[in-house]
Coordinates of C-alpha atoms in Angstrom, one line a residue:
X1 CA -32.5 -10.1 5.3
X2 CA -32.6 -6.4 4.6
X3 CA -29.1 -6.5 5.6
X4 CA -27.6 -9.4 3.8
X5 CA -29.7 -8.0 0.1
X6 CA -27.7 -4.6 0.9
X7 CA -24.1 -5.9 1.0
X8 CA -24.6 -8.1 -1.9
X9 CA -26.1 -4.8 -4.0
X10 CA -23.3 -3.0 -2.6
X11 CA -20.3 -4.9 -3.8
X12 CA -18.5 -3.3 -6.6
X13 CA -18.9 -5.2 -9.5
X14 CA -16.0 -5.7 -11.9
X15 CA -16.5 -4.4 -15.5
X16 CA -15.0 -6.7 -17.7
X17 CA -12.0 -5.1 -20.4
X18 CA -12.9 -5.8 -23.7
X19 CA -16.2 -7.4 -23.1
X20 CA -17.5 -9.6 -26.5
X21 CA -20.2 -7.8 -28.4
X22 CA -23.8 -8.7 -28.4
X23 CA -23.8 -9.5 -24.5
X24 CA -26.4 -8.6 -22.1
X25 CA -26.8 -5.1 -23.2
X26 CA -28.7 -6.1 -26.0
X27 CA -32.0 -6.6 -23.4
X28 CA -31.5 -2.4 -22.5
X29 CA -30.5 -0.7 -26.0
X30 CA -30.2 -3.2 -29.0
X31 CA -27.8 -2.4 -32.2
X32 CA -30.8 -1.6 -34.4
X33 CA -32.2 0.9 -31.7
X34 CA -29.2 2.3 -30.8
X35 CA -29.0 3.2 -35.0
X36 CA -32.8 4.5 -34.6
X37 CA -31.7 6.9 -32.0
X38 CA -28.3 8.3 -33.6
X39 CA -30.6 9.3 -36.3
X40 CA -33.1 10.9 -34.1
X41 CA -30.3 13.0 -33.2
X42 CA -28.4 13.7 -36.3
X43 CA -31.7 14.9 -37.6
X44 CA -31.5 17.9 -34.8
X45 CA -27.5 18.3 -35.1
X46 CA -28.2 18.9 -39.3
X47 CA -30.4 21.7 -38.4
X48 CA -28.1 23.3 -36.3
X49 CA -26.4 26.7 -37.4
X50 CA -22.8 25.1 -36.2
X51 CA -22.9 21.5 -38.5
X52 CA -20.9 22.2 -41.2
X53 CA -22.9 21.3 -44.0
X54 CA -19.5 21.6 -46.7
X55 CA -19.1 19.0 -49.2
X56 CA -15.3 18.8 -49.0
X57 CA -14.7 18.9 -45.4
X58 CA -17.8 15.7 -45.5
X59 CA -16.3 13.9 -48.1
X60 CA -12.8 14.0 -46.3
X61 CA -13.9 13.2 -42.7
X62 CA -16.3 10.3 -44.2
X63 CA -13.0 8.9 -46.8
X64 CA -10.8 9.3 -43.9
X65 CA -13.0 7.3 -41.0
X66 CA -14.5 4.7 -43.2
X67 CA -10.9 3.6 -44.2
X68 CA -10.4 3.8 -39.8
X69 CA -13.1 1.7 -39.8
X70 CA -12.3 -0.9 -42.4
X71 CA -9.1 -1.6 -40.3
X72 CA -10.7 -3.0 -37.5
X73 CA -12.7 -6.2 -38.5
X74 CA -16.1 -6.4 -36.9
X75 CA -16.1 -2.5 -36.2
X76 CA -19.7 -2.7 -38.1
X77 CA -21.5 -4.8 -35.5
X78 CA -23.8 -7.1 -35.9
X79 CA -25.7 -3.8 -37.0
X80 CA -23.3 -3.5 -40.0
X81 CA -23.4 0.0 -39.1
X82 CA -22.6 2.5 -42.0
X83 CA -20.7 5.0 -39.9
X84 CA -21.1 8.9 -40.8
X85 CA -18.4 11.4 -39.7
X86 CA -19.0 15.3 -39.6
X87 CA -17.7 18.6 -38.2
X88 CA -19.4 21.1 -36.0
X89 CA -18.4 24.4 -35.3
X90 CA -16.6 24.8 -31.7
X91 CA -13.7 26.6 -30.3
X92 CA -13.3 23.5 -27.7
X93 CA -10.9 20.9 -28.4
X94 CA -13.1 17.8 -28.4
X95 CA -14.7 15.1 -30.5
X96 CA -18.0 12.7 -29.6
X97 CA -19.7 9.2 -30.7
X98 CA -23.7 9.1 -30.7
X99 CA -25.6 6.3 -30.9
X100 CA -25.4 4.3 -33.8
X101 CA -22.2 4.8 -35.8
X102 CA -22.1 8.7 -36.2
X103 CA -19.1 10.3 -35.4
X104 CA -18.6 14.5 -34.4
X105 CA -15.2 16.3 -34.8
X106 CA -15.2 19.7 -33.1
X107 CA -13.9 22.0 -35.6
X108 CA -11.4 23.9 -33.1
X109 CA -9.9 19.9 -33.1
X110 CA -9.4 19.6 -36.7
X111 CA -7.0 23.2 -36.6
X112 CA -5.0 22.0 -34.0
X113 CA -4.3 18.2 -35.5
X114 CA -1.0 18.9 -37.2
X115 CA -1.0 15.3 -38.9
X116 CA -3.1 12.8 -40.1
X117 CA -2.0 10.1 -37.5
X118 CA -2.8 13.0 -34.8
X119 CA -6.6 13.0 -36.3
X120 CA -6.7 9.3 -36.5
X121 CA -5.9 9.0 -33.1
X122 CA -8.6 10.7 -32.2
X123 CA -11.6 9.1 -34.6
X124 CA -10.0 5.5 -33.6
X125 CA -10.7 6.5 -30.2
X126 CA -14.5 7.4 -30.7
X127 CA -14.9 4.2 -33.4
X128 CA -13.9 2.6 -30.2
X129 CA -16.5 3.7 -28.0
X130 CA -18.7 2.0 -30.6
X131 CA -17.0 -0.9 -31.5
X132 CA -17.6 -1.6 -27.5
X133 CA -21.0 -0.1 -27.5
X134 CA -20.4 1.6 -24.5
X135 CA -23.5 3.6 -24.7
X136 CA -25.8 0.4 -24.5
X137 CA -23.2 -1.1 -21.2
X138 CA -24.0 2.3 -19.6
X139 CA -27.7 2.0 -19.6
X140 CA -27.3 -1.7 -18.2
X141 CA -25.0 -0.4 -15.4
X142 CA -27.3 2.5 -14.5
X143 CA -29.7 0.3 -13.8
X144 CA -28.0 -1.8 -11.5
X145 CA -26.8 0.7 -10.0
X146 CA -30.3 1.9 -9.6
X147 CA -30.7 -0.3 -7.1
X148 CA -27.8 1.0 -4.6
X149 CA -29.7 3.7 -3.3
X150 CA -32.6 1.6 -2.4
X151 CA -30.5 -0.6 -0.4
X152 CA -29.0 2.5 0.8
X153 CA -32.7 3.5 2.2
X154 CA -33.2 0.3 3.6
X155 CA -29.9 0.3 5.6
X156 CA -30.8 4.1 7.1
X157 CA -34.4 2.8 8.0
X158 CA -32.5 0.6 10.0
X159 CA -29.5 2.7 11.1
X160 CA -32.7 5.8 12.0
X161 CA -32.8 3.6 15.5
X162 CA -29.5 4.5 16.3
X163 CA -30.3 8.2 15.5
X164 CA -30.9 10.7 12.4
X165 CA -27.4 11.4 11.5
X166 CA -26.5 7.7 11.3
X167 CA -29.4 7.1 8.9
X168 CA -28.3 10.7 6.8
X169 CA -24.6 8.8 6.7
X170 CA -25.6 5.8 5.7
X171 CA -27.8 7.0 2.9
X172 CA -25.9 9.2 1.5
X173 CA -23.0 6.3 1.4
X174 CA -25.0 4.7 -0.7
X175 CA -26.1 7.4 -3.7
X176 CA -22.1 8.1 -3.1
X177 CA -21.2 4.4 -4.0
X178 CA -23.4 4.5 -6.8
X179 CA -22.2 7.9 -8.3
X180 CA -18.9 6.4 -7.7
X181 CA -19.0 2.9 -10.1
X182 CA -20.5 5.5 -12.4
X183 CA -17.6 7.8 -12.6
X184 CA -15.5 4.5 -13.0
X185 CA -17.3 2.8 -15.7
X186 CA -16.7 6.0 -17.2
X187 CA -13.0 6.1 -17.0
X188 CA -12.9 2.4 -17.6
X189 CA -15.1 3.0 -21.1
X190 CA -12.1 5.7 -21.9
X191 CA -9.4 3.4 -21.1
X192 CA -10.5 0.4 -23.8
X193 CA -11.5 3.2 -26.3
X194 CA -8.1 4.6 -26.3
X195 CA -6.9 0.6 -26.6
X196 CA -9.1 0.1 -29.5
X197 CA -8.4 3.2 -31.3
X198 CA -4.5 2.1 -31.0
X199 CA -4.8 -0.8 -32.7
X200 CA -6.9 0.4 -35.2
X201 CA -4.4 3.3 -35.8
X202 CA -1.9 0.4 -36.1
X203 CA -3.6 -1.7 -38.6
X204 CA -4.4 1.3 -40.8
X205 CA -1.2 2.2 -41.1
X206 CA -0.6 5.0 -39.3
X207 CA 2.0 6.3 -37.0
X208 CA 0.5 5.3 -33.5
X209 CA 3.2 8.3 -31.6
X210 CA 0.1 10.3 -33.1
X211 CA -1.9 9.6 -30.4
X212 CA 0.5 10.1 -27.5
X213 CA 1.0 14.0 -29.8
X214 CA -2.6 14.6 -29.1
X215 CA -3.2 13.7 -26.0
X216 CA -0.2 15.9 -24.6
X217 CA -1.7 18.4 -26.7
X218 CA -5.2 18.2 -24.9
X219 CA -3.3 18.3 -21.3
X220 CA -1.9 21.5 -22.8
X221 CA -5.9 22.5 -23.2
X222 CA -7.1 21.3 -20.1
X223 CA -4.6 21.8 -17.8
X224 CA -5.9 24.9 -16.2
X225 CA -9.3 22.9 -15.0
X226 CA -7.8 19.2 -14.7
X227 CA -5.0 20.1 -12.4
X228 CA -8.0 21.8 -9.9
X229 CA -10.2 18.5 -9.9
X230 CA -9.4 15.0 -7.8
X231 CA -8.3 12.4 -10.3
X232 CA -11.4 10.4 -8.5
X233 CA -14.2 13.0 -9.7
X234 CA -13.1 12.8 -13.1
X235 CA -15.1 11.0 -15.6
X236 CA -11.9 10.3 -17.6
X237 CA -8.6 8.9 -16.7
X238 CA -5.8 11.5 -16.0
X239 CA -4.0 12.3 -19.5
X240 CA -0.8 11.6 -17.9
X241 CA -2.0 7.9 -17.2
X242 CA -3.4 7.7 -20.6
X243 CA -0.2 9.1 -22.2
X244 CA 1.9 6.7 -20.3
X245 CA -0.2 3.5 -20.9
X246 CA 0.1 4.3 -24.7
X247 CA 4.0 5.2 -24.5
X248 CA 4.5 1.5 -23.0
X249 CA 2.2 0.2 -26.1
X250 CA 4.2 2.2 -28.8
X251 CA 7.6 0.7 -27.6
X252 CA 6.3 -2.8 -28.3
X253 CA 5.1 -1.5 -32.0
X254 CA 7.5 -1.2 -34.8
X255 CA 8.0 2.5 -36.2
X256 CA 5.6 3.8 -39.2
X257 CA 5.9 6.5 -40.9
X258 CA 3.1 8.2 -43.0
X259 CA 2.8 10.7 -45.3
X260 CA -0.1 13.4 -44.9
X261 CA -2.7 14.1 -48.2
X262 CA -2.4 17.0 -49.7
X263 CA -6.8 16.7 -49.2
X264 CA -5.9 16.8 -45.3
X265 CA -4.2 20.3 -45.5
X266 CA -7.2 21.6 -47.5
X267 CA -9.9 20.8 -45.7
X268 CA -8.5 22.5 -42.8
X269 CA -8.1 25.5 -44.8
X270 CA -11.9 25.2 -45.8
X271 CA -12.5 24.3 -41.7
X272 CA -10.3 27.9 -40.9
X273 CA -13.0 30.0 -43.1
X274 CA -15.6 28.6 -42.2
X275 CA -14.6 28.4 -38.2
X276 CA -15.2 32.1 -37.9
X277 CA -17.1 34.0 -40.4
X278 CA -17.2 37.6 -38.6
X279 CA -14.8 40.4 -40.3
X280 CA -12.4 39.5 -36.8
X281 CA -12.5 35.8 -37.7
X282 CA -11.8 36.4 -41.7
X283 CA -8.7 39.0 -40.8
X284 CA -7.0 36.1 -38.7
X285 CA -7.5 33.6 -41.1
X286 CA -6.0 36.1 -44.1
X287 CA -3.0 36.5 -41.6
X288 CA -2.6 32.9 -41.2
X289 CA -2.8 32.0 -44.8
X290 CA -0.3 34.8 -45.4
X291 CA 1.9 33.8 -43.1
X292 CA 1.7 29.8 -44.0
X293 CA 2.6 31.2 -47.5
X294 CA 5.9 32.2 -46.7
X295 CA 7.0 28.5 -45.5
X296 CA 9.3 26.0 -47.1
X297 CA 7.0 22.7 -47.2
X298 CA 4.7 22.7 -50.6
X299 CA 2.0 21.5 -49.2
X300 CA 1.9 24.8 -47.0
X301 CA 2.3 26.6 -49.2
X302 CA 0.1 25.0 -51.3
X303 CA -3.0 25.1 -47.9
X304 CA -2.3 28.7 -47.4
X305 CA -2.7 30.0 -51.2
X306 CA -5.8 27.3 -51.3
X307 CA -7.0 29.4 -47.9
X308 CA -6.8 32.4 -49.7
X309 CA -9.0 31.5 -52.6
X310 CA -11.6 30.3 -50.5
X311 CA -11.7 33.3 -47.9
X312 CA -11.8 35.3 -50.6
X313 CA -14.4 33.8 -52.8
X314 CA -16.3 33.7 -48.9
X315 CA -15.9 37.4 -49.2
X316 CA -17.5 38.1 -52.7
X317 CA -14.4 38.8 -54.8
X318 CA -14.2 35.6 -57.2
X319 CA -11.4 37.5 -59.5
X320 CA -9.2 37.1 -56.7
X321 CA -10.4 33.7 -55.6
X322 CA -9.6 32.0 -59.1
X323 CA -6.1 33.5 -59.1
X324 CA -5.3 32.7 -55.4
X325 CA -6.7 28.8 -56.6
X326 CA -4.5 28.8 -59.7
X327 CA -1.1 29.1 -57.9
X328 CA -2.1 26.8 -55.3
X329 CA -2.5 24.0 -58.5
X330 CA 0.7 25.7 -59.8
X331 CA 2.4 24.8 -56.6
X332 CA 0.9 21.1 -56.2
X333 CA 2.0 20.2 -60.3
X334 CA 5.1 22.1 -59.9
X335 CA 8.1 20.2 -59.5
X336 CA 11.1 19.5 -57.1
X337 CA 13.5 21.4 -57.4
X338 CA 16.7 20.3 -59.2
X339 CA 19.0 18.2 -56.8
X340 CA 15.8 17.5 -54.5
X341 CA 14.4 13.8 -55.0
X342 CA 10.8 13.4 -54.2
X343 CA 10.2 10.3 -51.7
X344 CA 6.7 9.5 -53.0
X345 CA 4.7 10.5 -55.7
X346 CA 2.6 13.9 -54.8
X347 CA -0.8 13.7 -53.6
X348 CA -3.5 15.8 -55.7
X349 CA -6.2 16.7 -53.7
X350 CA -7.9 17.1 -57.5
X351 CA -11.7 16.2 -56.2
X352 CA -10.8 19.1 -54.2
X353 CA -9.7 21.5 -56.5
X354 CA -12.2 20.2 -59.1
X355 CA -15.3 21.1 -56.5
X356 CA -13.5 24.4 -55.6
X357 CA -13.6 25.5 -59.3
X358 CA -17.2 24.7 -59.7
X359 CA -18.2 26.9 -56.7
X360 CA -16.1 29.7 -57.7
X361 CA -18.2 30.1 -60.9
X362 CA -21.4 29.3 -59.5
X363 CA -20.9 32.4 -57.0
X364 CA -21.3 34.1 -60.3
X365 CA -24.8 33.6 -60.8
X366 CA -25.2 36.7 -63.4
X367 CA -22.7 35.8 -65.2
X368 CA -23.9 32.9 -67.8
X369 CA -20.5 32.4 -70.2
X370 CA -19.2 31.4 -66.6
X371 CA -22.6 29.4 -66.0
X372 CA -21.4 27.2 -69.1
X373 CA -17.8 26.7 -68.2
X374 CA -19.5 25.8 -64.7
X375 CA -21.5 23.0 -66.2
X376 CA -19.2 21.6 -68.2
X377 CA -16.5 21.5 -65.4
X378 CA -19.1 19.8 -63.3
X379 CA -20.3 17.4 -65.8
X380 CA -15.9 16.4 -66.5
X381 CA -15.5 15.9 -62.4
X382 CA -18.8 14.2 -62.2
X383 CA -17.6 11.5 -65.0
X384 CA -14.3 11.5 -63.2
X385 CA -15.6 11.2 -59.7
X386 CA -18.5 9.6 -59.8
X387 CA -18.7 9.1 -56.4
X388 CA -18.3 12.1 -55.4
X389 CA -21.3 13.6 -53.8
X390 CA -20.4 16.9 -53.6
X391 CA -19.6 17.4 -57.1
X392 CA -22.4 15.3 -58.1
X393 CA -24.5 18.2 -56.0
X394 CA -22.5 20.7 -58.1
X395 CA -23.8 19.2 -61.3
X396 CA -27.1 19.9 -60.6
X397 CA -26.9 23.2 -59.1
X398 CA -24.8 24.4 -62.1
X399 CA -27.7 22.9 -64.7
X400 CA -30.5 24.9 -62.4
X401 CA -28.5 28.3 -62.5
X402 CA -27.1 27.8 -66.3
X403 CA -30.7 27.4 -67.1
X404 CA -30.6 23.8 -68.8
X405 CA -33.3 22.7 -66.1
X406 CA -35.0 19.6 -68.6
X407 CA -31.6 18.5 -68.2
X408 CA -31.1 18.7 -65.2
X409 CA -34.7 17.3 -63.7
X410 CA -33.4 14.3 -65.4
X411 CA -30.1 14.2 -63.7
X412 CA -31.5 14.6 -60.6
X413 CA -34.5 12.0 -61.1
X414 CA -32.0 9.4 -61.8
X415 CA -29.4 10.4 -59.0
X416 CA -32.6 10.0 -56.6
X417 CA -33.4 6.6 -57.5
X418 CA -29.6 6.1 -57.0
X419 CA -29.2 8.2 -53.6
X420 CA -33.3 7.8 -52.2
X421 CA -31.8 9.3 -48.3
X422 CA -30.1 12.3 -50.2
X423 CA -31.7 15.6 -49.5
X424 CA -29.9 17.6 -51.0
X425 CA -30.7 15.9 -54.3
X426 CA -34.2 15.9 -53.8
X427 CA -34.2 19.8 -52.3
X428 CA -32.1 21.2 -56.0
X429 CA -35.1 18.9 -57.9
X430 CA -37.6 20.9 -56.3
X431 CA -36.0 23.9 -57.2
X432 CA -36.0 22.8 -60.9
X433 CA -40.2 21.9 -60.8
X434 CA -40.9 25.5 -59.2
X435 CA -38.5 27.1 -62.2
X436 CA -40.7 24.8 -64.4
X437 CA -43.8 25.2 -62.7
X438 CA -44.7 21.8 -62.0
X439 CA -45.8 22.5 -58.5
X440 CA -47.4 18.9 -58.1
X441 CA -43.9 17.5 -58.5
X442 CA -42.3 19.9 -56.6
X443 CA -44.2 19.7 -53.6
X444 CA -43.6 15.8 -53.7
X445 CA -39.6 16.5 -53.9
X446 CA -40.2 18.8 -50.8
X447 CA -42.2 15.8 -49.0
X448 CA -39.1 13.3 -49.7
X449 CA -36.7 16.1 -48.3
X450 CA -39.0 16.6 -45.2
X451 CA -39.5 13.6 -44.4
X452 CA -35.7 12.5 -44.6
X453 CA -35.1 15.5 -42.5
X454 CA -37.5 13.9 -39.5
X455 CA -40.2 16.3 -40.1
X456 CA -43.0 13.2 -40.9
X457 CA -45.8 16.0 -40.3
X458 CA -44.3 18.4 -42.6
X459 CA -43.7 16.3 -45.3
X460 CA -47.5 14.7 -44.9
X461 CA -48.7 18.9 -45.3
X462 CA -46.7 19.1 -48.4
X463 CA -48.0 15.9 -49.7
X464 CA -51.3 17.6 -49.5
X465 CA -50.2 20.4 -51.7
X466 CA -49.2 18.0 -54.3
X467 CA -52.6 16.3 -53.7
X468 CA -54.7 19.4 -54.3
X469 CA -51.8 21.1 -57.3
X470 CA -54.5 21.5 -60.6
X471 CA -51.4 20.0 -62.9
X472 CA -51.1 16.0 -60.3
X473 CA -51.8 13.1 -63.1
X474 CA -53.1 9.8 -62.3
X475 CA -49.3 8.7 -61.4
X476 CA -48.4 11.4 -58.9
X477 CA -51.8 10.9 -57.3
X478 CA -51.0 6.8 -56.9
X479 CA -47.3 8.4 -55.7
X480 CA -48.7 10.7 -53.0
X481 CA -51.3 7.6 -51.6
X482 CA -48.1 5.1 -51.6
X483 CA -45.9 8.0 -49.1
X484 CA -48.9 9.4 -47.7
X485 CA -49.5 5.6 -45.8
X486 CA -46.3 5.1 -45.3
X487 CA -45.1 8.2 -43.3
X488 CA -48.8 8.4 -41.5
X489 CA -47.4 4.7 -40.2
X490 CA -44.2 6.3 -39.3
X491 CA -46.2 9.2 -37.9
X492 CA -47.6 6.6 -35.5
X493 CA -44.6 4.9 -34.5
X494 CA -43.0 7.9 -33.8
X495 CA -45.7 8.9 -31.3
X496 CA -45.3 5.6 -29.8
X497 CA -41.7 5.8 -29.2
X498 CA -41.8 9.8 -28.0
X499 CA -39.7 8.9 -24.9
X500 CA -37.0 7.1 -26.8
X501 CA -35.3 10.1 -28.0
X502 CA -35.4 11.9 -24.5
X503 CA -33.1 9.1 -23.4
X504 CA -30.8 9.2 -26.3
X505 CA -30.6 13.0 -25.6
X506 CA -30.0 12.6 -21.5
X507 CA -26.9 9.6 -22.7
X508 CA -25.5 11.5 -25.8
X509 CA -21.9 11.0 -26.4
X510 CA -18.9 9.6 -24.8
X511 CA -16.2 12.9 -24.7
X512 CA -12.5 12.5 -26.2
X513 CA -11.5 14.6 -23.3
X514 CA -12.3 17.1 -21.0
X515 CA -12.6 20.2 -21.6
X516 CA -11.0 23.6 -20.6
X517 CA -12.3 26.6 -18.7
X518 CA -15.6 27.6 -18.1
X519 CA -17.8 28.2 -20.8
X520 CA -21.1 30.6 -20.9
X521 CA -22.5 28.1 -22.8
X522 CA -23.2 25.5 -19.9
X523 CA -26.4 27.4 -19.5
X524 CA -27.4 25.7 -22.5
X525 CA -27.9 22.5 -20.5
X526 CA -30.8 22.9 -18.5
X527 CA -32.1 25.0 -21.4
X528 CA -35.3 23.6 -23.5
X529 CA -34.9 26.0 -26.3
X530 CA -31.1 25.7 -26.4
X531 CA -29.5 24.8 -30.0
X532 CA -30.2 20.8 -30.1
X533 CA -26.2 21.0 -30.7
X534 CA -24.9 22.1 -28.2
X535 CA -26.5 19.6 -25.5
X536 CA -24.5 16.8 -27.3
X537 CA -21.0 18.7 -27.3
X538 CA -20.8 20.7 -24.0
X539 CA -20.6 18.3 -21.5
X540 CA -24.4 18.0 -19.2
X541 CA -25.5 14.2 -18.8
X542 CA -22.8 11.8 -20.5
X543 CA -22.4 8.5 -21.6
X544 CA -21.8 7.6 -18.0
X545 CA -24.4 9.3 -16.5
X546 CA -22.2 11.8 -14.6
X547 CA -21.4 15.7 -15.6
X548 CA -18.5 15.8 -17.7
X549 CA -17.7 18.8 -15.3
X550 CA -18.5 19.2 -11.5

């Protein structure tokens, strides 16, 4: 009997291609938990040094991915996920899906996309690792696979009559098989992401050669570790194969052709600065800018003089930033030049420019004629973009430092009954109540801020400030009972569920690629006080349960 239970465990089970959502791996990690723990971990990633925490690089990624996203009907799940995109700060090529809908670009990756279908490539490719839920199918399969290495123990309690090393053989057979069908669920996972993000490229519109660019691009990257390893320890399908599967796709596609934003060029001059800010990391950028200066195409041009305002408004000199930013607009309105028709109407990038105006003059803070101009730019590209959350930051900031803080406590109020999970909104309102001196109110916005951060106990502690501030009227105190039982609730339930997040952190991401070269950094695996960060982008336990590198 021992027998027969062991080669029915043992047989490989096959993993079906695009299996249909809301399967059996809603009894081990359901949509709505899955959610729960992405934001358990985005909550660590947003504290981290390396998340790039800048409105226009945010506001791209998001604009850029959501309209991925809408492509591909059903990509929401039965969830209706809202998916998030963001940036962190790496010098690796690679990208990564948590739990949930939220979506990481490593910044090195944004640099080296040279077009937009190149990026798209690679956020269809980690949309699809969600669309599949791939994270939730890799629990499931981990625990079947669980059960191979007990069968494996029964089969060398039997073969230990025959003698010790038969027993050592077979059992380690069996933990082999089982690391095995993890390394290929992997690869498989890799395989129908790549598929999915293809057609999503393809119904967005975008030129699906893009993908087959990038990929060649990451062999480039990885071809100094890749071409050490079997293709049979790797927990992602040679590049080659992957290139060559989407090569016979494209030939059965017709040809698109898609112009790159002018906002795509931009942000990666933003993403440049803000990649390296040592003096070392600022001279190269100057030396890029300089030298994308000198080329033919506008938008170049137009990325390298943008590049320059920002570095330099980085580097305290705002004179030279608003002259660097005025001929990269001079270059964007100019026009062709006699003889030279114009294929499509030039892209703007004005939410861009608008934003990068506003922060020029807020890095002026002693200066309050510019303080003016700053508000009344803000309060223009606020009415013009009002969905713009970055500028709509900007408008409050600029009220705080101009001064006109009644105005702008009743900006903000409004914009956080609009916005109720945006912190930044309610961290600038408590910065107006302490220039104001309502400390009752202001320890209330700190306890919303808190507690959208995570930090439940923190926010409960400031509630108590509010509780105890000698200017708290009869409606703050009814304000401060209404949170107080609501987050003591969540206090408990987050007590309760203290070993949920300990397995979202163990399955973190499913990996774009593999990456290059040995890093210092793998320390930071086994570390408990390593950066939250980097356990989600530098390989340790994936998705599939395997090291992303032997």
């Amino acid at each position: 009997m021992p027998m027969a239970m062991a080669q029915s465990v043992l047989a490989p089970a096959k993993i079906p291609n695009l299996p249909a959502l809301g399967g059996t791996e809603n009894q081990d990690l359901s949509p709505l938990m899955e959610r729960k723990l992405g934001e358990e971990i985005m909550r660590d990633i947003r504290r981290d040094r390396d998340y790039l925490d800048d409105g226009p690089i945010l506001e791209y990624m998001n604009t850029f991915g959501n309209a991925l996203v809408e492509a591909r009907p059903g990509a929401r799940g039965e969830a209706n996920y809202d998916y998030f995109f963001f940036v962190v700060r790496d010098p690796q090529l690679n990208a990564f899906a948590l739990p949930g809908g939220f979506i990481a670009v490593h910044s090195a990756l944004l640099l080296q996309a040279q077009t937009e279908s190149e990026l798209a490539s690679v956020l269809g490719h980690e949309i699809g690792h969600v669309v599949q839920r791939h994270i939730a199918r890799s629990i499931g399969q981990q625990k079947q696979d669980a059960l191979i290495p007990l069968a494996a123990m029964i089969l060398a309690a039997l073969a230990s009559r025959q003698g010790g090393d038969a027993a050592m053989g077979v059992f380690l057979g069996g933990q082999g098989l089982a690391i095995q069908r993890q390394l290929n669920f992997g690869r498989d996972a890799e395989r129908e992401a790549d598929r999915i993000g293809f057609q999503i490229m393809g119904e967005a519109g975008f030129d699906t050669s893009g993908m087959v660019a990038f990929f060649q691009q990451m062999q480039n990257s990885t071809r100094n570790y890749s071409d050490l390893v079997p293709a049979w320890l790797l927990t992602h399908p040679l590049t080659t194969e992957r290139i060559a599967d989407i090569q016979a796709r494209i030939r059965e596609q017709p040809y698109k052709q898609r112009a790159d934003s002018l906002d795509f060029y931009l942000v990666r001059s933003r993403a440049r600065v803000l990649q390296d800010q040592s003096t070392n990391g600022y001279n190269e950028a100057k030396q890029f800018f300089q030298a994308q200066i000198q080329q033919e195409s506008w938008q170049q041009r137009a990325a390298g003089q943008y590049g320059m305002a920002f570095l330099t408004m980085k580097q305290g000199d705002t004179a030279a930033a608003q002259t660097w930013l005025d001929k990269a607009y001079d270059t964007v309105n100019r026009p062709p030049p006699p003889g030279v028709l114009a294929v499509a109407p030039r892209s703007k990038a004005e939410t861009i420019f608008a934003a990068t105006s506003i922060e020029i003059k807020l890095a002026q803070p002693d200066n309050q004629a510019v303080l003016a101009k700053a508000v009344k730019e803000a309060e223009a590209a606020h009415l013009k973009f009002p969905l713009s959350r970055g500028i709509a930051h900007q408008y409050g900031e600029a009220m705080l430092a101009a001064g006109q803080l009644e105005e702008a406590a009743v900006y903000l109020r409004d914009q956080a009954q609009l916005y109720r999970s945006d912190i930044e909104i309610f961290d600038i309102l408590a910065r107006v109540y302490s220039k104001q001196g309502k400390l009752a109110l202001q320890h209330i916005a700190l306890a919303e801020s808190y507690a959208l951060q995570g930090g439940t106990l923190s926010a409960l502690d400031q509630l108590n400030y509010a509780r105890k501030a000698p200017d708290a009227s009869f409606y703050d105190q009814s304000l401060i009972d209404a949170r107080e039982r609501e987050w003591q609730a969540r206090r408990r339930e987050e007590m309760g569920d203290k070993g949920k997040k300990d397995m979202a952190e163990s399955r973190p991401a499913f990996k774009a690629e593999l990456k290059s070269g040995s890093e210092n950094k793998n320390n930071n695996l086994n570390n408990p006080f390593a950066s939250p960060l980097d356990r989600y982008r530098q390989g340790g336990v994936g998705a599939d349960g395997m090291l992303t590198k032997p």
